[in-house]
Coordinates of C-alpha atoms in Angstrom, one line a residue:
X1 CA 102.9 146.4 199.6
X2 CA 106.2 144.9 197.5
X3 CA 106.2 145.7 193.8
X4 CA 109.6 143.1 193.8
X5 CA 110.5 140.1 195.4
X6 CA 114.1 140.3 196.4
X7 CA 116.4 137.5 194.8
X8 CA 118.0 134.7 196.7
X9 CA 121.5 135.8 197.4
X10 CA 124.3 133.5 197.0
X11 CA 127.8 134.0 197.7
X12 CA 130.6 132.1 196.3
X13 CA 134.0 131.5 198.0
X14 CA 136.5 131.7 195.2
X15 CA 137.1 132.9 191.8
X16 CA 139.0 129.9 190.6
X17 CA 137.7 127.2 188.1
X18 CA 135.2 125.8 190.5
X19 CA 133.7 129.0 191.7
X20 CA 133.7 130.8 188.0
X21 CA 132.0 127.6 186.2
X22 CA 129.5 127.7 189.5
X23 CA 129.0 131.6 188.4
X24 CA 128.4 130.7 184.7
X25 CA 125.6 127.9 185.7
X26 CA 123.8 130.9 187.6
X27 CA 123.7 133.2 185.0
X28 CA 119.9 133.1 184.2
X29 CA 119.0 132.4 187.1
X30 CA 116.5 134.7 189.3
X31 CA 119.5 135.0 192.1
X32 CA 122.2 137.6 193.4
X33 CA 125.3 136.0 193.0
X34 CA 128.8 137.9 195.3
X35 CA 131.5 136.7 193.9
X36 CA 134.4 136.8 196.5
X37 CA 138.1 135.9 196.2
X38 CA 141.3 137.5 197.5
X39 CA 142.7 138.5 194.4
X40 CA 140.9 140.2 191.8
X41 CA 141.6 137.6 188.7
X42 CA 141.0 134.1 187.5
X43 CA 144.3 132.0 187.2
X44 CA 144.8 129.2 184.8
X45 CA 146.8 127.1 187.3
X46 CA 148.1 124.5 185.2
X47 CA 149.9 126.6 183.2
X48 CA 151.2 128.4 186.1
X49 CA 154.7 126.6 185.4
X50 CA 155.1 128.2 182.0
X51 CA 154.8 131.8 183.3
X52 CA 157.2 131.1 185.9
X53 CA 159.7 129.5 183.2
X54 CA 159.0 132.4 180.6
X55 CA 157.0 131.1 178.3
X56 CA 153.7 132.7 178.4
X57 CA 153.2 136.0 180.6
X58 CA 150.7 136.4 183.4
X59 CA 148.3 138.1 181.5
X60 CA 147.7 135.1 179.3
X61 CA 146.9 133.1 182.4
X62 CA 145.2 135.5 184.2
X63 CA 142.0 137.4 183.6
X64 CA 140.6 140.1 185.9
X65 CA 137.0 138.2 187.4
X66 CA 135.4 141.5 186.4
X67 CA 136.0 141.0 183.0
X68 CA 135.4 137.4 182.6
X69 CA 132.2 137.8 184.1
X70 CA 131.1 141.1 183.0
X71 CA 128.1 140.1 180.9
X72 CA 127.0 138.1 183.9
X73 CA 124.3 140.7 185.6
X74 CA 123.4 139.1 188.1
X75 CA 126.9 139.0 189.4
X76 CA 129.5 141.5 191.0
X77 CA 132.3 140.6 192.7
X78 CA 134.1 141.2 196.0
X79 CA 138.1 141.5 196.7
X80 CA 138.0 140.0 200.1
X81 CA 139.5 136.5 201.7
X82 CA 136.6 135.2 203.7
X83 CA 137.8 133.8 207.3
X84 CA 134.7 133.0 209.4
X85 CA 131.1 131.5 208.7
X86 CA 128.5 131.8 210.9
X87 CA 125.9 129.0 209.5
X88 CA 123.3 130.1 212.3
X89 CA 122.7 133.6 211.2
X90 CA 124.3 132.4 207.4
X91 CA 126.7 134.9 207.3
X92 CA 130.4 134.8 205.8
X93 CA 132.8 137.6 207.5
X94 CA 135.3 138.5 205.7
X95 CA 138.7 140.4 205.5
X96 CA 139.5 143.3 203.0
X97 CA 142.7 144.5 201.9
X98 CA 143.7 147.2 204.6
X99 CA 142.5 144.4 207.1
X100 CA 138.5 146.0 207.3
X101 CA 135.8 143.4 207.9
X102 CA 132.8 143.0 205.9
X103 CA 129.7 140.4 206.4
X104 CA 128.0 139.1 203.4
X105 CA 124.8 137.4 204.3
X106 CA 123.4 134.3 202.0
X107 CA 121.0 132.0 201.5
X108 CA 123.0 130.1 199.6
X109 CA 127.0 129.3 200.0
X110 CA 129.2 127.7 197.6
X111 CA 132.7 127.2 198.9
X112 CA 135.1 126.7 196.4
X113 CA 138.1 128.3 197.6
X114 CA 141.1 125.6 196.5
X115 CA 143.7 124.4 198.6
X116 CA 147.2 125.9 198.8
X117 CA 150.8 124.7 199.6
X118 CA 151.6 122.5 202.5
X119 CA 155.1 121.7 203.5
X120 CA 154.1 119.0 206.0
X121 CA 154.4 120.8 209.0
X122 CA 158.1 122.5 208.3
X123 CA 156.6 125.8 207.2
X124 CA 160.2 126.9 208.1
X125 CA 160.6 125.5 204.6
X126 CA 158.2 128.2 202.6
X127 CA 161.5 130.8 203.1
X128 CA 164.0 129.3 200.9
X129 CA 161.6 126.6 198.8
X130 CA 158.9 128.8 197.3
X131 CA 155.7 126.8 196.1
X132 CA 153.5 127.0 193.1
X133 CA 150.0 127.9 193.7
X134 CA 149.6 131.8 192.8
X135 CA 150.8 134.3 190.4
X136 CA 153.0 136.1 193.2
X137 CA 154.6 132.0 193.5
X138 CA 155.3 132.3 189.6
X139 CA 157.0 135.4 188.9
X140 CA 158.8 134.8 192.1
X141 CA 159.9 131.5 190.7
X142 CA 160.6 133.0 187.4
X143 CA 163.0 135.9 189.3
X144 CA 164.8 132.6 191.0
X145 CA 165.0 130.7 187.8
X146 CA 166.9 133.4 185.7
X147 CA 168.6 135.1 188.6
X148 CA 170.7 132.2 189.9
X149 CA 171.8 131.9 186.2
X150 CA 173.4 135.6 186.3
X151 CA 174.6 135.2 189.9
X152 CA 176.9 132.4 188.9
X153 CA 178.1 134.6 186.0
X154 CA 180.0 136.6 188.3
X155 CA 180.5 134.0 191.0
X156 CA 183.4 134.4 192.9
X157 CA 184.6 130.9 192.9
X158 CA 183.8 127.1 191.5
X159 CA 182.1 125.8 194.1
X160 CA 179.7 128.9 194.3
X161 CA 179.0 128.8 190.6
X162 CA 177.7 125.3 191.1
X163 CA 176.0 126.1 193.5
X164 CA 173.7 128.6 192.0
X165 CA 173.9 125.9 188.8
X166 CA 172.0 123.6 190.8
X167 CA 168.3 123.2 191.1
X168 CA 166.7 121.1 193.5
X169 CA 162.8 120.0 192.7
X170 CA 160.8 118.5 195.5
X171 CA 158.0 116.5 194.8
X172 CA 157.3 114.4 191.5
X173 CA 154.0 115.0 190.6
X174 CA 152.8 117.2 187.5
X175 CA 154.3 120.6 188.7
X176 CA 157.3 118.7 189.8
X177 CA 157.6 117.0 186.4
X178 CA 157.0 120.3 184.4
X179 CA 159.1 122.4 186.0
X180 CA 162.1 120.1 186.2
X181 CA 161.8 119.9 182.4
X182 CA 161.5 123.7 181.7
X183 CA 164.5 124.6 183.4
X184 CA 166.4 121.8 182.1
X185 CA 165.1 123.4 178.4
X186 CA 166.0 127.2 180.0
X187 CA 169.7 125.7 180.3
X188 CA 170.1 124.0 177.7
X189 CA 168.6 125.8 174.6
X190 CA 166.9 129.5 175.5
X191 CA 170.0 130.4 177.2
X192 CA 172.4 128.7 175.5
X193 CA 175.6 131.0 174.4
X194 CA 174.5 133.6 176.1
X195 CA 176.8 133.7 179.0
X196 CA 180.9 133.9 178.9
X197 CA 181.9 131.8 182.1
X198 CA 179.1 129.7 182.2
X199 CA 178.0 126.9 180.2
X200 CA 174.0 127.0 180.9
X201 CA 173.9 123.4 179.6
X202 CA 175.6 122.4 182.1
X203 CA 173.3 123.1 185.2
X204 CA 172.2 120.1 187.5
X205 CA 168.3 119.5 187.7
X206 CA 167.5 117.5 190.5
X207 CA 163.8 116.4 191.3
X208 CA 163.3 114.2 194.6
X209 CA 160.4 112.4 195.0
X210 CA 159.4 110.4 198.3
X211 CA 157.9 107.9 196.8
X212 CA 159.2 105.4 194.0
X213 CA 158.1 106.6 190.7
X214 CA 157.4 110.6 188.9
X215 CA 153.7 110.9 187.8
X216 CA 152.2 107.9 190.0
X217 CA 149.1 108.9 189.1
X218 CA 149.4 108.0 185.8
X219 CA 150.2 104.6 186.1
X220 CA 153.0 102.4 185.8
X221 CA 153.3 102.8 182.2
X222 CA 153.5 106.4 181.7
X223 CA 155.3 107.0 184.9
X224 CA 158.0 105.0 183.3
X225 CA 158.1 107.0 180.3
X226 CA 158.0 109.7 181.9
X227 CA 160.9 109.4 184.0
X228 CA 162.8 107.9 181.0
X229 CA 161.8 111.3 179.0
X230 CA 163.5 113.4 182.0
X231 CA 166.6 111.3 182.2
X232 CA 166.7 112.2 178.7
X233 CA 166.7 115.6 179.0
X234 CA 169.5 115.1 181.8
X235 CA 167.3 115.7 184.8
X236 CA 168.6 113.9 188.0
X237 CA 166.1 111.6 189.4
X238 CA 166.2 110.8 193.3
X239 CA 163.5 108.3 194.1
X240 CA 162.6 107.4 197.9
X241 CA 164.1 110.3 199.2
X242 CA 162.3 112.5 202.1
X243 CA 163.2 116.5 202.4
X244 CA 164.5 116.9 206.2
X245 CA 165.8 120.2 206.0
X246 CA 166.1 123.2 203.8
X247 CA 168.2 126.3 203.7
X248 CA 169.6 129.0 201.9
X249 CA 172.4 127.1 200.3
X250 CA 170.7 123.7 199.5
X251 CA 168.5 120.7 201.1
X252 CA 169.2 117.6 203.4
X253 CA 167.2 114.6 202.6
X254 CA 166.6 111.1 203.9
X255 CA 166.4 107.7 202.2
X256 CA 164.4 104.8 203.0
X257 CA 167.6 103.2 204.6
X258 CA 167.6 106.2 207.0
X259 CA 170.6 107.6 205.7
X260 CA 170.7 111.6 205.0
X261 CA 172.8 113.3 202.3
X262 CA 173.6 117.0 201.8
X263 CA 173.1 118.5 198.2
X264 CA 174.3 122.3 197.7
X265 CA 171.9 124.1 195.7
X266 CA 170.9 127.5 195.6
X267 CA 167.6 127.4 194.3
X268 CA 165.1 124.7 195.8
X269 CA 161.7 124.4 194.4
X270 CA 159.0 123.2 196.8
X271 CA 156.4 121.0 194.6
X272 CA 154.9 118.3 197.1
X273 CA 151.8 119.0 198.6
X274 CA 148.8 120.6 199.7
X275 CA 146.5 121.3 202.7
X276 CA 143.2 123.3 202.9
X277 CA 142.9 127.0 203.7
X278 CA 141.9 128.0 207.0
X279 CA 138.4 128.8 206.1
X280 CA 138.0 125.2 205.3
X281 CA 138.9 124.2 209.2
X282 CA 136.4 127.2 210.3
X283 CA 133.4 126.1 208.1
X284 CA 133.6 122.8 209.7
X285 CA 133.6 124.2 213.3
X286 CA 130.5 126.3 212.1
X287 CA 128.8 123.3 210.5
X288 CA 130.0 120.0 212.4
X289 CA 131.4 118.7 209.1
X290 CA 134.2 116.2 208.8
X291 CA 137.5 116.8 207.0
X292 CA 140.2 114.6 205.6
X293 CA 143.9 114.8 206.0
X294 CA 144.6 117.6 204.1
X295 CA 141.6 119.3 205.5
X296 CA 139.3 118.7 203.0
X297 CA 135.5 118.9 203.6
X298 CA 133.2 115.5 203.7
X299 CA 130.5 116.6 201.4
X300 CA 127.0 114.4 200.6
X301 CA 127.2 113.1 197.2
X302 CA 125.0 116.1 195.9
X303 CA 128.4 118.0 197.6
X304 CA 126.0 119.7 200.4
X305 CA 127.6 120.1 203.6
X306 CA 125.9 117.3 206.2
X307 CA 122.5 118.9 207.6
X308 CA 123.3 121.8 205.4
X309 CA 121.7 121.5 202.4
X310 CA 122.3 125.4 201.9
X311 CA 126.1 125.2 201.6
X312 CA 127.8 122.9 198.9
X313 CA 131.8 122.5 198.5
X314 CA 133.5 122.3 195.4
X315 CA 136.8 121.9 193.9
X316 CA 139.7 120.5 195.5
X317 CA 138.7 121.7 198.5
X318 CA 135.8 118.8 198.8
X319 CA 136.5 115.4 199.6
X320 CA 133.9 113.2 197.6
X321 CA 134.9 109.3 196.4
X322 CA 138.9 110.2 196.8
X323 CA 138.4 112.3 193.3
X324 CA 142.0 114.1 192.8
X325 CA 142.9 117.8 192.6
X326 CA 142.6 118.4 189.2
X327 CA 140.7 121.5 187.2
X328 CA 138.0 119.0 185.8
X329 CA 137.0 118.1 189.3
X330 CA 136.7 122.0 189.9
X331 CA 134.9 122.8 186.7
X332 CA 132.3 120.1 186.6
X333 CA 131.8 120.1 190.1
X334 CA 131.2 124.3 190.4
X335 CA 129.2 123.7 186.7
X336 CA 126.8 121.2 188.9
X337 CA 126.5 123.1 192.1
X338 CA 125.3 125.8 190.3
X339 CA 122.5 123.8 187.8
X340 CA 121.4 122.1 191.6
X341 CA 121.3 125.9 193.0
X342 CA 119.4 127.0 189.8
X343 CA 116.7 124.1 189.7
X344 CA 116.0 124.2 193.3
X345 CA 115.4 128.1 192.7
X346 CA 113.0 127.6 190.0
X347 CA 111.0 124.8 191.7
X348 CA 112.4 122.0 190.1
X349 CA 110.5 118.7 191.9
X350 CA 113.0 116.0 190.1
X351 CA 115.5 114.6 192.7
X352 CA 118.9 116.1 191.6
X353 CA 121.0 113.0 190.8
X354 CA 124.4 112.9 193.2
X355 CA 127.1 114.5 191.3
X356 CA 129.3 112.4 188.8
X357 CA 132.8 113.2 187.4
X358 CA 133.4 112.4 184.0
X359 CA 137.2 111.9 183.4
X360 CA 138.5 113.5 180.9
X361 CA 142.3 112.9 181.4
X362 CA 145.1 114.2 183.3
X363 CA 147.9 115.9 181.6
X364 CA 151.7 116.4 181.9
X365 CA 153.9 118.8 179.6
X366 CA 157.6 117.3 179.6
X367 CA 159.5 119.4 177.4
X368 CA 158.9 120.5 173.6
X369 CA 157.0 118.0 171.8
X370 CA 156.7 115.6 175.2
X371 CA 154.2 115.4 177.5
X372 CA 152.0 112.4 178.8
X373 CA 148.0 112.2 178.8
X374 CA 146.1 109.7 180.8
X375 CA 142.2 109.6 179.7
X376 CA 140.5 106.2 181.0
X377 CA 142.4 103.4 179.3
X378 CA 143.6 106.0 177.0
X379 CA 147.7 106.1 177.5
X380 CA 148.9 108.5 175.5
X381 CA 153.2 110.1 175.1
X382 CA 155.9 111.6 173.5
X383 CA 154.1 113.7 170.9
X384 CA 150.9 112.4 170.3
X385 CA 150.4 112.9 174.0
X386 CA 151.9 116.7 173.5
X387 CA 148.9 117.2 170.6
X388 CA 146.7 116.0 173.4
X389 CA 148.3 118.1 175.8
X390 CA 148.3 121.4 173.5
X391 CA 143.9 121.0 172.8
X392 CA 143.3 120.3 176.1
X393 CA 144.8 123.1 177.5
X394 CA 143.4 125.6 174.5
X395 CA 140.3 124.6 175.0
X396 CA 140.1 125.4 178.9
X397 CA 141.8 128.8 178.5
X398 CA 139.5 131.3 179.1
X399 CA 139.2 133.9 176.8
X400 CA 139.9 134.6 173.3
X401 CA 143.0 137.1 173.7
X402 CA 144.6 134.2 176.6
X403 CA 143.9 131.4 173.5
X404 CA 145.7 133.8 170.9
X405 CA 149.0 134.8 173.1
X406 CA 149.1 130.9 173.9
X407 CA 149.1 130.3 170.8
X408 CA 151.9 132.3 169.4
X409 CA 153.9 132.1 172.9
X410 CA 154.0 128.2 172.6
X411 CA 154.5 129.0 169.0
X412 CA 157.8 131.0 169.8
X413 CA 159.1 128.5 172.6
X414 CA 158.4 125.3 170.2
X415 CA 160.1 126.5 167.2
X416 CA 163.0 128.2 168.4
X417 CA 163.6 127.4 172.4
X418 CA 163.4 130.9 173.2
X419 CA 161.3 132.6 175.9
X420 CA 159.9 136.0 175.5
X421 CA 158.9 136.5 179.3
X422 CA 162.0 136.3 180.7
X423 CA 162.0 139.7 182.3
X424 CA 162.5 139.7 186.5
X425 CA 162.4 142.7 188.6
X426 CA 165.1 142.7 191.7
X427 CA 163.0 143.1 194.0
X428 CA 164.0 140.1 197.0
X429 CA 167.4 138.8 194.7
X430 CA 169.2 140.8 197.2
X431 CA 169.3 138.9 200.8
X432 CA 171.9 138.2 203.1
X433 CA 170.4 134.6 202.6
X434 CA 172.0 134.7 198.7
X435 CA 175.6 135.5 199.6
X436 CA 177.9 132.2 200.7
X437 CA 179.2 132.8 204.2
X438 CA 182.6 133.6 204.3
X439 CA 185.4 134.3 207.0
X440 CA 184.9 137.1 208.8
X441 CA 186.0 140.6 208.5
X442 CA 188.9 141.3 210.6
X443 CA 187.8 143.5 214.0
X444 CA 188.9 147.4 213.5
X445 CA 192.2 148.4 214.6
X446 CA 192.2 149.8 217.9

């Protein structure tokens, strides 16, 4: 005869905001709860920007999951990327590092496993237009940012020193917006008279956005102040233009009138989009459920999985009432997958109500002492939107040590323009891809 009962297991798919705030509902809960996510930390994404541009390091935006969770018992935590579910048998398969497979049986699945970058079907694109979406995409950014700034030091002519002067932006949403502004602040202030052939100040920002306004999220209002706030800061707005190609040396786009243009630039930034992981497409094979566009998973509005009450989606990788892919979606709707997990395991009768999002705002950093805030009919800019911006974003940090170096690395950047993580290792500057073509070398005499 049993002396124990063994505890429902659940498995969560993702360490990021949704799956840790579906973690934290489950804490006192009579459950097993396996963690699993193909990197071993929780990443502050919306701050992703500032790591890349130097301001804050990856530590303060990054926590190891171990350590965030460690006075969770009832929880440990698997370095795996899952790839497969079988919904019969309730069994996720997946891949560790080294490429050995593991099976982690449930009784209870919450996916939560984000989207990532999409290029719209020109993944040729990914080689010279690095996206956003990770800690590797950061620092990688952050070696392209600062590198292209030595390169045309020692550039061998005019034209080449423009060249690697010029950054190219595509996509105007928030990361778009951001970024185009930190490295127009990176030119003209942190590395201001630091350089002898170069004037920093002088480097071309251009962010191209498909569609007709930056930030059309935010409404007409702030979308206007917005762009007004970049033109300020000398960043080179090109509205209702569609990337066509990308290379090493720049980017051809495509106007609304059909005709394409050629813009040299060395360093292209790809902000514009996203799609699903593949385990998004494979769920719904195993479970018959729809997806959007992007891949997304139709979820019931208690976010269970049609005829799978066992297996809610959350995040941004859900598609529930349009809701946008924004971190409050992910934390409220992990925070109330795991209270509806919780009270069905302790016998709650009480119909769980369908899941609500409260808005809280969406946020946009500009430059120092900028940045626009959209809460309901709440329209804030300039620097009262920047206050908004700044609690916002301390109050979601996680951990007291990432609140602290925020503090004092926002402290450094506001006050003087200076970046104190500007350090970039050389690992991938050095590509045939970097160096302009040139004639060729004479053929060895005979």
């Amino acid at each position: 005869m049993q002396d124990h009962v063994t505890p429902r297991r659940v498995v969560i798919l993702g360490g990021g905001f949704a799956g840790l705030f579906a973690a934290r509902a489950l804490r006192q809960s009579p459950v097993a709860v396996t963690v699993v996510d193909r990197r071993a930390h929780h990443l502050f994404q919306p701050l992703l920007y500032q790591c890349a541009s130097g301001i804050l390091s990856e530590g303060q935006i990054a926590q190891p999951l171990r350590g965030v969770l460690r006075r969770h018992h009832n929880v440990k935590c698997v370095l795996a990327e899952a790839t497969d579910v079988d919904a019969g048998a309730r069994l996720v398969h997946a891949r560790r590092p080294g490429g050995a497979m593991v099976q982690l049986p449930y009784d209870d699945l919450i996916v939560a496993v984000g989207m990532r970058q999409s290029y719209f079907g020109h993944d040729e694109f990914a080689a010279h237009a690095p996206g956003m979406k990770t800690l590797d995409d950061a620092l990688d950014i952050r070696r392209r940012i600062y590198r292209a700034f030595e390169m045309a030091e020692t550039a061998a002519n005019d034209r080449e020193r423009q060249q690697w002067l010029t950054f190219a932006l595509v996509g105007g949403g928030p990361t778009g917006v951001e970024l185009a502004g930190q490295i127009r602040e990176i030119a003209g202030h942190t590395l201001d008279r630091e350089f002898h052939r170069i004037e920093s100040a002088k480097a071309r920002v251009l962010l191209f956005e498909g569609s007709g306004a930056v930030l059309g999220a935010f409404g007409p209002k702030l979308a206007h102040r917005a762009a007004r706030s970049l033109r300020h800061l000398g960043v080179e707005l090109h509205l209702g233009r569609r990337v066509t190609g990308i290379d090493a040396h720049g980017l051809t786009v495509r106007d609304h009138d059909g005709r394409t243009t050629r813009f040299d630039a060395r360093t292209v930034l790809w902000t514009a989009g996203v799609e699903a992981p593949p385990i998004a497409a494979a769920l719904a094979r195993a479970t018959g459920a729809e997806q959007d566009r992007a891949g997304r998973i139709l979820v019931e509005p208690d976010l269970t999985v049609p005829g799978h009450p066992e297996i809610r989606v959350t995040g941004d990788v859900m598609s529930l009432n349009r809701l946008p892919g924004l971190a409050e979606v992910a934390m409220q709707s992990g925070a109330y997958a795991g209270r509806s997990l919780r009270h069905a395991v302790e016998g709650r009768t009480k119909q769980q109500k369908p899941f609500t999002y409260l808005d809280i705002g969406s946020a946009a950093y500009i430059a120092r002492g900028r940045a626009v805030v959209k809460a309901g009919p709440l329209h804030l800019s300039g620097f009262t939107g920047w206050l908004a911006w700044l609690f916002i974003h301390l109050a979601f940090l996680t951990g007291f040590r990432s609140r602290l170096g925020a503090v004092l690395g926002w402290s450094v950047a506001f006050a003087t323009g200076s970046r104190r993580e500007r350090a970039f290792t050389a690992r991938g500057t050095d590509t045939s891809a970097d160096r302009a073509p040139g004639p060729k070398p004479p053929p060895p005499p005979p």
